[in-house]
Coordinates of C-alpha atoms in Angstrom, one line a residue:
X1 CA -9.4 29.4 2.7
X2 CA -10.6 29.8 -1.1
X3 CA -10.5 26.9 -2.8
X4 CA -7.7 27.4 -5.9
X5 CA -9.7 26.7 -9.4
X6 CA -8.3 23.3 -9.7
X7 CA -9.4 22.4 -6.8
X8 CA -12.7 24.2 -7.4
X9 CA -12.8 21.8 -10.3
X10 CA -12.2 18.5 -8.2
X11 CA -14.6 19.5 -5.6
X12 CA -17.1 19.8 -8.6
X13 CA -15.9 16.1 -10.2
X14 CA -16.6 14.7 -6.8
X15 CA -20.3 16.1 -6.4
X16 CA -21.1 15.3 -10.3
X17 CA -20.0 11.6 -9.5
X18 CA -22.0 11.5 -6.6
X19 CA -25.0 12.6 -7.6
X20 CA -24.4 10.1 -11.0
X21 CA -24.6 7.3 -8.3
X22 CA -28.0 8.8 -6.3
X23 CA -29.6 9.2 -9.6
X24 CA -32.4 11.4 -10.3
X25 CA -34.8 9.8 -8.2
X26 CA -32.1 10.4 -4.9
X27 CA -31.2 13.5 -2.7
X28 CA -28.9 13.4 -0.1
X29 CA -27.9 15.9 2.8
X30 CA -24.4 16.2 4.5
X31 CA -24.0 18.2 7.3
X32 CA -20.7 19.7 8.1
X33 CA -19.0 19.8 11.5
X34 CA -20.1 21.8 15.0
X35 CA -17.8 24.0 17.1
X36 CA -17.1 21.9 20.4
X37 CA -16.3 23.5 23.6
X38 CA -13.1 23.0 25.3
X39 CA -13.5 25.0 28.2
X40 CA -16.4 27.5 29.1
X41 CA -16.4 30.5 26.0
X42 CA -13.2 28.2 24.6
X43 CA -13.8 25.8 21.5
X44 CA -11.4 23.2 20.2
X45 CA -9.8 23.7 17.3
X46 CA -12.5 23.4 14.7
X47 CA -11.8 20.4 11.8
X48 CA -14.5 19.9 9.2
X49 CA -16.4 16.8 8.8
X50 CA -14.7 14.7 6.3
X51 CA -17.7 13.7 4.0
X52 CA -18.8 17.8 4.4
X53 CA -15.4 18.7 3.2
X54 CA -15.1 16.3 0.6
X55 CA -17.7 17.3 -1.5
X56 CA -18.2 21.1 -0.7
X57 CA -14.3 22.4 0.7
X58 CA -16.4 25.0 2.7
X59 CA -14.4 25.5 6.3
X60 CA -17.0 26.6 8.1
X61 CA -19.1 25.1 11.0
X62 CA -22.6 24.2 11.3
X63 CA -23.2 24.6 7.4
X64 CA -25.7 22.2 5.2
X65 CA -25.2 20.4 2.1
X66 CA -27.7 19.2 -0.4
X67 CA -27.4 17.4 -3.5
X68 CA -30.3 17.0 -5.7
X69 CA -29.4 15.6 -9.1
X70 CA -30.7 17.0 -12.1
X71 CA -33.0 20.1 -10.0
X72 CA -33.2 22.5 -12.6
X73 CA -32.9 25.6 -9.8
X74 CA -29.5 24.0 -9.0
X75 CA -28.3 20.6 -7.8
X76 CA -25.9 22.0 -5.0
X77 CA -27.1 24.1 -2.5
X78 CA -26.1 25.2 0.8
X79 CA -27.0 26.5 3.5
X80 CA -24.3 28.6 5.8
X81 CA -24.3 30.8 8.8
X82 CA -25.4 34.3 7.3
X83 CA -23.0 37.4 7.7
X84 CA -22.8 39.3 11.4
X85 CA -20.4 41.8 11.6
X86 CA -20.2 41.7 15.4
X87 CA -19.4 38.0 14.8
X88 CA -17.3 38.2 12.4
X89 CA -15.4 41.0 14.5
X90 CA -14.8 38.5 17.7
X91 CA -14.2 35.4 15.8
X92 CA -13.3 35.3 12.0
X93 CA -14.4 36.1 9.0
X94 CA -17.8 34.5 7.3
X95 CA -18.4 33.5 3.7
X96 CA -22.3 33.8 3.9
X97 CA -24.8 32.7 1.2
X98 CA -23.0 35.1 -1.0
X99 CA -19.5 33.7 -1.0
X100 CA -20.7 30.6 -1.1
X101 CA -21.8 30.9 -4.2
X102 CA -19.0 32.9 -5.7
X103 CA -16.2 31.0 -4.1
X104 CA -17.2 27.5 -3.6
X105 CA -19.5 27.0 -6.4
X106 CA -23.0 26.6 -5.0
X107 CA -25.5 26.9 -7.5
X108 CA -28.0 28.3 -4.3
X109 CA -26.9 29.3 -1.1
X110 CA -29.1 30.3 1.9
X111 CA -28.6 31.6 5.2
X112 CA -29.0 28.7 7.7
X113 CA -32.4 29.4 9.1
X114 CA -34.0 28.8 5.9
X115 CA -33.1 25.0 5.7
X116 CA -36.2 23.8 7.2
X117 CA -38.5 26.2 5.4
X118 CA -36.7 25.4 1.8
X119 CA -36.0 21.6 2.3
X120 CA -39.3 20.6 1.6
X121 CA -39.1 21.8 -1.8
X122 CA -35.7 19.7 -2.3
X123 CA -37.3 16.4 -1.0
X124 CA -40.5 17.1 -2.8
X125 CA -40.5 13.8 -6.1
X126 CA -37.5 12.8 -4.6
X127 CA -38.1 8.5 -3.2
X128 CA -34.7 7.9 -2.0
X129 CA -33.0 10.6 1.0
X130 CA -29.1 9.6 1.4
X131 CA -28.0 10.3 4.4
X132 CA -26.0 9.4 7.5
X133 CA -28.4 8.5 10.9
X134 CA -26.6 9.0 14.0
X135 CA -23.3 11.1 13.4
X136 CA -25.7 14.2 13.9
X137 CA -28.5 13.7 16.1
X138 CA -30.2 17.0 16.3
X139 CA -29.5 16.8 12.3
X140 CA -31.5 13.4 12.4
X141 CA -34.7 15.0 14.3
X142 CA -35.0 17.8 12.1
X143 CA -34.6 15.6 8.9
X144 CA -37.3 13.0 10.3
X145 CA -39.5 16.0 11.4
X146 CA -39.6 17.4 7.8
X147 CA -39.8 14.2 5.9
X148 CA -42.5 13.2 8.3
X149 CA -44.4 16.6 7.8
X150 CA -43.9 16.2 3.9
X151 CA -45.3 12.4 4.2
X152 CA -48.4 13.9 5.5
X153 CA -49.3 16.6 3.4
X154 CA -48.0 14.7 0.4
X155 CA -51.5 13.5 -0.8
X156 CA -52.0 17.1 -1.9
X157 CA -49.0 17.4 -3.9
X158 CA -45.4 15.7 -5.0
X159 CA -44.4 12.3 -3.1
X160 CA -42.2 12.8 -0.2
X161 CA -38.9 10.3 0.1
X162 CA -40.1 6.7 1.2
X163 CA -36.9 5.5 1.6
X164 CA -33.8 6.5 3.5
X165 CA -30.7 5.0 2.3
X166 CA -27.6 5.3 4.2
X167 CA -25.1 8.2 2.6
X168 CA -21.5 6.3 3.3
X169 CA -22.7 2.7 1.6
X170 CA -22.1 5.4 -2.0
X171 CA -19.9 7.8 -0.5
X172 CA -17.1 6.0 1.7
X173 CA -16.7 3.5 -1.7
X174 CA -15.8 6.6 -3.3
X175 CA -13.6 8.3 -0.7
X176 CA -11.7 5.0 -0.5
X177 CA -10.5 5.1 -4.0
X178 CA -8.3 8.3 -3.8
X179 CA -7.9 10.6 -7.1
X180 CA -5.0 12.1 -8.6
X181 CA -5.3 15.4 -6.3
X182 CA -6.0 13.1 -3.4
X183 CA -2.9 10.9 -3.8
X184 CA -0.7 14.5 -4.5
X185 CA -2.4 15.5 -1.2
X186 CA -1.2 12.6 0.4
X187 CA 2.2 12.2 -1.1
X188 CA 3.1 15.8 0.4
X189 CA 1.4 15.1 3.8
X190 CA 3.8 12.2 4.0
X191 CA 6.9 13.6 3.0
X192 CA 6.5 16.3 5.8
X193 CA 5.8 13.9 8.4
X194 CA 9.0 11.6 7.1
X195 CA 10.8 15.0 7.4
X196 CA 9.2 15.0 11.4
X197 CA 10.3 11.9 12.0
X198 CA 13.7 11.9 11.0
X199 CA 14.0 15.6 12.8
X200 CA 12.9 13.2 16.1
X201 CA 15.5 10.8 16.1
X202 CA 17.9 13.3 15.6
X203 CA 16.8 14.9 18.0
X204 CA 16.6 12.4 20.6
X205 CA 18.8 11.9 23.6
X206 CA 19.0 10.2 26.8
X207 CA 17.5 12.9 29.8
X208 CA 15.4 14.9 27.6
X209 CA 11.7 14.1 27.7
X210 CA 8.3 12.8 25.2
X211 CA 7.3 16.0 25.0
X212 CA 10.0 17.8 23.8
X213 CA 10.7 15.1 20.9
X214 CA 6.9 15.7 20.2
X215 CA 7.7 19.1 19.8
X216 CA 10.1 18.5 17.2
X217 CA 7.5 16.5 15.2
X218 CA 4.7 19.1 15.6
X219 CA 7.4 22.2 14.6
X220 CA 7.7 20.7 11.4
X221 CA 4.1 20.2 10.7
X222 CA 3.6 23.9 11.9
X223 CA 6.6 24.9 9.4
X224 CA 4.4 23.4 6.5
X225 CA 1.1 25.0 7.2
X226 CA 0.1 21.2 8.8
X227 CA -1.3 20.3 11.9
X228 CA -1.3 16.4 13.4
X229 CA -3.7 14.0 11.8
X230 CA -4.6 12.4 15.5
X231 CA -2.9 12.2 18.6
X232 CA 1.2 11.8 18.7
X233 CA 2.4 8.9 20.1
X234 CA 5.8 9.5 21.9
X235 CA 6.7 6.8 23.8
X236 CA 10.1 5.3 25.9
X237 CA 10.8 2.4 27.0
X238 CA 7.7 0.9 28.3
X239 CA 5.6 2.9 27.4
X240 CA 6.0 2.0 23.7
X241 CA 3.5 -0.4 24.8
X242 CA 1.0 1.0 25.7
X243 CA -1.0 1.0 22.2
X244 CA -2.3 4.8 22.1
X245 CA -0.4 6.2 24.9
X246 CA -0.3 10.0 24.0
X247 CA 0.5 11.5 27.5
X248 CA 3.8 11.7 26.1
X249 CA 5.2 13.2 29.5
X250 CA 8.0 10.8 30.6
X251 CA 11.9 11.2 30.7
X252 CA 13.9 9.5 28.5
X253 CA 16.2 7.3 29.5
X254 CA 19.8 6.0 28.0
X255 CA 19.4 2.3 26.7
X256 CA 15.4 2.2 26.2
X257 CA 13.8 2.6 22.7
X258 CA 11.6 5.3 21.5
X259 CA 8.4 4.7 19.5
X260 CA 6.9 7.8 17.4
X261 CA 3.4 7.4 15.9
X262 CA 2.9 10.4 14.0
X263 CA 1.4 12.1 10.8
X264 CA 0.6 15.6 9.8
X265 CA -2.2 16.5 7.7
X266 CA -2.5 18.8 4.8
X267 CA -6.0 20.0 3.3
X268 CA -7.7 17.1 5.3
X269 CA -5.5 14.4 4.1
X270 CA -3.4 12.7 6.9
X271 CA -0.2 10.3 6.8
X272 CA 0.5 7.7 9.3
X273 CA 3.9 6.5 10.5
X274 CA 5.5 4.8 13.0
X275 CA 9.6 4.0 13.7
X276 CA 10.6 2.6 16.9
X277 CA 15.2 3.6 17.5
X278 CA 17.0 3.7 20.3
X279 CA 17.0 6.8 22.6
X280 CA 21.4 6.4 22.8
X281 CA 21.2 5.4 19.0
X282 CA 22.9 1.8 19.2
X283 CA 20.0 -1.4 19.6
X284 CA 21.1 -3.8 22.3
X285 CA 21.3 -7.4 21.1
X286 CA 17.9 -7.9 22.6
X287 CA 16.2 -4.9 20.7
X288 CA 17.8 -5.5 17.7
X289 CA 16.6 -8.9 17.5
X290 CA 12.9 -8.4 18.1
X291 CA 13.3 -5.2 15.8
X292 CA 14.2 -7.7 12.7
X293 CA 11.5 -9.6 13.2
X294 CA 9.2 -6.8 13.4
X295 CA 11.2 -5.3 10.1
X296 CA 10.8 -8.7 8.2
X297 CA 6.9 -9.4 9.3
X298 CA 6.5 -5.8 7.5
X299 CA 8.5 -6.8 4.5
X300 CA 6.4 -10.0 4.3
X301 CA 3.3 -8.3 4.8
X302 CA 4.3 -5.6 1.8
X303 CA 5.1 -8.4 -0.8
X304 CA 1.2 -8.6 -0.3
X305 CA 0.0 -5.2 -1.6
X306 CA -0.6 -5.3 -4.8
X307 CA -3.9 -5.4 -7.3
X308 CA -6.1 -8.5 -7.2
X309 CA -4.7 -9.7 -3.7
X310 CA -7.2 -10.2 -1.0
X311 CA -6.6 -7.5 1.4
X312 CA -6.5 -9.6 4.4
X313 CA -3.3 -11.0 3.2
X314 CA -1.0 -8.5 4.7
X315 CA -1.8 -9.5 8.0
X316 CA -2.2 -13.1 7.4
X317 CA 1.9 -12.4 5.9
X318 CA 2.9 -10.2 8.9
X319 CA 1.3 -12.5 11.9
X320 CA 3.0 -15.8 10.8
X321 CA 6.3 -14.0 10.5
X322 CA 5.7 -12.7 13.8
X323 CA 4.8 -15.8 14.9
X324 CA 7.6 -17.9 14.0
X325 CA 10.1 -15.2 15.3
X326 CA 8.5 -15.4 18.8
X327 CA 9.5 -18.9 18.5
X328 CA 13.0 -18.7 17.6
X329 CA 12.9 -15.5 20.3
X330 CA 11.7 -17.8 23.1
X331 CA 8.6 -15.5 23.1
X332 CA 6.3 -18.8 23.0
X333 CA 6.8 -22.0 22.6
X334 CA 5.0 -24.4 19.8
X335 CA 4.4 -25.0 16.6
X336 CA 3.3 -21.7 15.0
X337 CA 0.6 -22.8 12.8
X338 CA -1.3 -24.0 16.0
X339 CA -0.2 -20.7 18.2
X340 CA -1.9 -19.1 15.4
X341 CA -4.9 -20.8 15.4
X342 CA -5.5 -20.4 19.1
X343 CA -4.3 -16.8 19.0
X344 CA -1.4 -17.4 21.6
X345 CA 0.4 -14.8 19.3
X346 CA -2.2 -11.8 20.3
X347 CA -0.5 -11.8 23.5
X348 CA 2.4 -9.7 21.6
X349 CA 0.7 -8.9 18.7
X350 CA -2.6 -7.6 19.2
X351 CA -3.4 -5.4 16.3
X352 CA -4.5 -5.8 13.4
X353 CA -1.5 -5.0 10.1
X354 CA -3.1 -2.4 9.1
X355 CA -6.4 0.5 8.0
X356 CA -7.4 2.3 4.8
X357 CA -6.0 6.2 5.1
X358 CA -7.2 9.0 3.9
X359 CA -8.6 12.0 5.1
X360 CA -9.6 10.1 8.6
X361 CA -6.5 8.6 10.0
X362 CA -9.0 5.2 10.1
X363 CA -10.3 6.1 7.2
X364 CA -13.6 5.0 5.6
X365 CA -14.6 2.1 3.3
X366 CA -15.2 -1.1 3.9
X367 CA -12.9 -4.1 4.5
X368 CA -15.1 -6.9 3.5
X369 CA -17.4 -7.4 0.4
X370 CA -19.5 -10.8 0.4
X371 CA -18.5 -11.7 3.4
X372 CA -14.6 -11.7 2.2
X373 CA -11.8 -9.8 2.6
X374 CA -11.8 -7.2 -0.6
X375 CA -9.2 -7.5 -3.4
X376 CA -7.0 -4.3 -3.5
X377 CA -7.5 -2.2 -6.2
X378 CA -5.3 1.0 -7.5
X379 CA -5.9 3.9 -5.7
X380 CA -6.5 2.7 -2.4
X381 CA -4.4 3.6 0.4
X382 CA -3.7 1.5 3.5
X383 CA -1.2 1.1 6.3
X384 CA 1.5 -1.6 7.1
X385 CA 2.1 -1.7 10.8
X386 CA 3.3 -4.7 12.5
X387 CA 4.5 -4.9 16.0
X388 CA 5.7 -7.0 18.9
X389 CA 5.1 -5.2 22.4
X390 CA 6.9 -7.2 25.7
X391 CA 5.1 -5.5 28.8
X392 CA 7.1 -5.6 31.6
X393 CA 6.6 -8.9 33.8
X394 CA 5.1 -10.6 31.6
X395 CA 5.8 -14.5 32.8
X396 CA 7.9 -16.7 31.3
X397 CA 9.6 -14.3 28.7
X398 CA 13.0 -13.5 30.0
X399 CA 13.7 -10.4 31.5
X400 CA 15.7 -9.1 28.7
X401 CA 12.9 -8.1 26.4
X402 CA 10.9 -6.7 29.5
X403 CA 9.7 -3.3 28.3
X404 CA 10.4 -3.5 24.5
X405 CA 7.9 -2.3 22.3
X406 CA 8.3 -2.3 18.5
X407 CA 5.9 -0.8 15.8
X408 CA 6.6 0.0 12.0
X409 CA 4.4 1.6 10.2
X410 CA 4.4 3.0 6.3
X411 CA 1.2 4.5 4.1
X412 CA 1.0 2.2 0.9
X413 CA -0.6 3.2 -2.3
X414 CA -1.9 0.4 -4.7
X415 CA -0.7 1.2 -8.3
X416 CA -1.6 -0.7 -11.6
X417 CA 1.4 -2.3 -11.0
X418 CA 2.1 -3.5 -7.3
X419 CA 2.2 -0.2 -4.6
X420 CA 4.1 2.7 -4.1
X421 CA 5.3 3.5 -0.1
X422 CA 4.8 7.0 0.5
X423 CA 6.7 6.9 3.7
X424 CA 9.7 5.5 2.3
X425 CA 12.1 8.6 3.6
X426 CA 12.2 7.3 7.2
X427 CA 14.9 4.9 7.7
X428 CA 14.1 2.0 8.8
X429 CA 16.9 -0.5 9.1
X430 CA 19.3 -0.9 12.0
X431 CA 21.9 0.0 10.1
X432 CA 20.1 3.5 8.4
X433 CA 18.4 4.3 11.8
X434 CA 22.0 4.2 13.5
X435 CA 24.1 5.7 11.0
X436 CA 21.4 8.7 11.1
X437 CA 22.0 9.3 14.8
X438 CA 25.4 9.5 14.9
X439 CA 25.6 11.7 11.9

């Protein structure tokens, strides 16, 4: 759980460029994540807060972050539950103060019950506090509580923070652009999950059921030292239309299609994919055709990633596509331009084409700027995901496409020159996704 010395040395590039953007006159506080009960004396498995992990790498829960730029005792300190060898012997081992200085670089680190005691020295000169309000609430009364208390007495010594700024306007613009490591991160993360998926449809048969297809997925990530990013989507037939259906408990059945939603992540960094085949391997007539519209929306929606287009374009691409194949389909009925407009398509297409990805599977920055869609720029990462889902009785669609529910998904990475798809080892044709189940 060390972090290697080049990634000691990102952590640290990440922290220095964050406290550039604070300035001197800033000081922010991240909290990391809390333990969370799953049943009685049982936790879930613990995952570190994103922002907490991004700047410090520590694993551990309950720990504090501060950044004070340019403090001449030390600009990053931490504060992490102190060493207990009774604790330690039930539930893991603990870095304390000590190995948080040694192996994550803290220039001080503290046992937790001195953050309230020591925070008022880190505050003290300091008019802007960055940080997050309501993500932590405890957090948020004992930050209020101290700055208050530091207000009050501050006649008779340094100024205490008049302004709180919130944390993610600096730090989510920097998490969206992804660095070198980042995008290595990433690449792996969405090999292995490639490697899951393909291990699916191979694996897929008519009788067996979601779960054990699931399985296959999550074995792989176990093989690789991953774990999934969110909650697998495994669902036949009809239930591939159900958005986030993740009961993933039903039989298959010979003639229906399969859709997997799936990523693995590796060292917080997630992939995203999604390939809808069919459970016998061979599309009916009706599958296949609403599957090439699907294919070409995301074609037509790719042709939009690239540097200086707005990033609403994608789906702009993908939902006219879509649109005019529910035409020719018999899906709807008009001119698409107008079904647009009144949204007739969102009866079939209901998402949007896609989210930034990183280490949230929704991952953080924002989509406008202005009031306008952002341009893309290199190093962000976003998914394409069109989809047509045909619930069963729905009126005046023909009984044909009843229960057919298509999604394709890939993780895109802007490049100086256009994008890079990281997914790209999935098939994703009709004639790849066949040829791979018979093999």
């Amino acid at each position: 759980m060390k972090p290697t010395p080049a990634q000691r040395k990102e952590l640290a590039a990440r922290r220095s460029e964050l406290m550039r953007r604070i300035g001197k006159n800033g000081v922010a506080i991240v909290p990391a994540a809390h333990e969370v009960i799953r049943a009685r004396d049982t936790h879930y498995r613990f995952r570190q807060n994103s922002d907490f992990a991004y700047l410090t790498g520590f694993p551990e829960p309950e720990a504090i972050a501060v950044f004070a730029p340019g403090r001449g005792d030390g600009e990053f300190v931490l504060f992490v539950r102190p060493k207990d060898k009774v604790r330690e012997t039930w539930d893991g081992r603990r870095f304390g103060a000590a190995g948080a200085r040694r192996a994550f670089g803290a220039d001080q680190a503290y046992d937790l019950d001195e953050f309230e005691t020591r925070l008022p020295s880190l505050l003290s000169g300091r008019e802007v506090l960055h940080y997050t309000l309501g993500e932590f609430p405890e957090m948020d009364a004992r930050v209020a509580r101290l700055v208050r208390h530091l207000r009050e007495v501050s006649r008779r010594g340094a100024a205490a923070p008049t302004t709180i700024v919130a944390l993610e306007t600096t730090l989510h613009e920097m998490r969206l652009f992804k660095r070198p490591a980042e995008i290595e991160l990433m690449r792996k993360a969405a090999q292995v999950s490639a490697a899951a998926h393909v291990r699916a449809m191979r694996a897929a048969k008519p009788g067996k059921y979601e779960w054990q297809i699931a399985a296959e997925i999550h074995s792989e990530f176990d093989a690789h030292d991953m774990q999934p990013g969110y909650g697998s989507i495994v669902g036949g037939g009809e239930n591939a239309c159900i958005l986030h259906y993740v009961e993933n408990e039903a039989r298959l059945r010979d003639g229906d299609l399969l859709l997997i939603d799936a990523g693995g992540e590796l060292a917080g960094y997630t992939a995203d994919i999604t390939r809808t085949f069919p459970v016998n391997g061979r599309f009916s007539p009706e599958q296949k055709a609403v599957y090439e519209v699907v294919l070409a929306a995301q074609k037509a929606a790719l042709r939009q990633m690239k540097p200086g287009v707005s990033s609403g374009r994608p789906h702009e691409a993908a939902t006219r596509t879509l649109t005019e194949g529910m035409v020719e389909l018999g899906l709807l009925k008009g001119q698409p331009d107008a079904l647009i407009k009144s949204e007739k398509h969102r009866q079939f297409y209901m998402h949007g084409t896609g989210h930034w990805l990183g280490m949230d599977v929704h991952d953080v920055g924002r989509y406008r700027v202005d009031g306008k869609p952002r341009p893309f720029e290199p190093g962000m990462v976003m998914t394409v995901e069109p989809g047509l889902y045909i619930a069963p009785g729905t009126p005046g669609v023909s009984k044909r496409f009843w229960g057919i529910g298509i999604r394709i998904e890939d993780d895109v990475l802007i490049t100086r020159d256009g994008h890079e798809i990281l997914t790209g080892d999935v098939p994703k044709s009709v004639r790849d996704i066949e040829q791979l189940m018979a093999a």
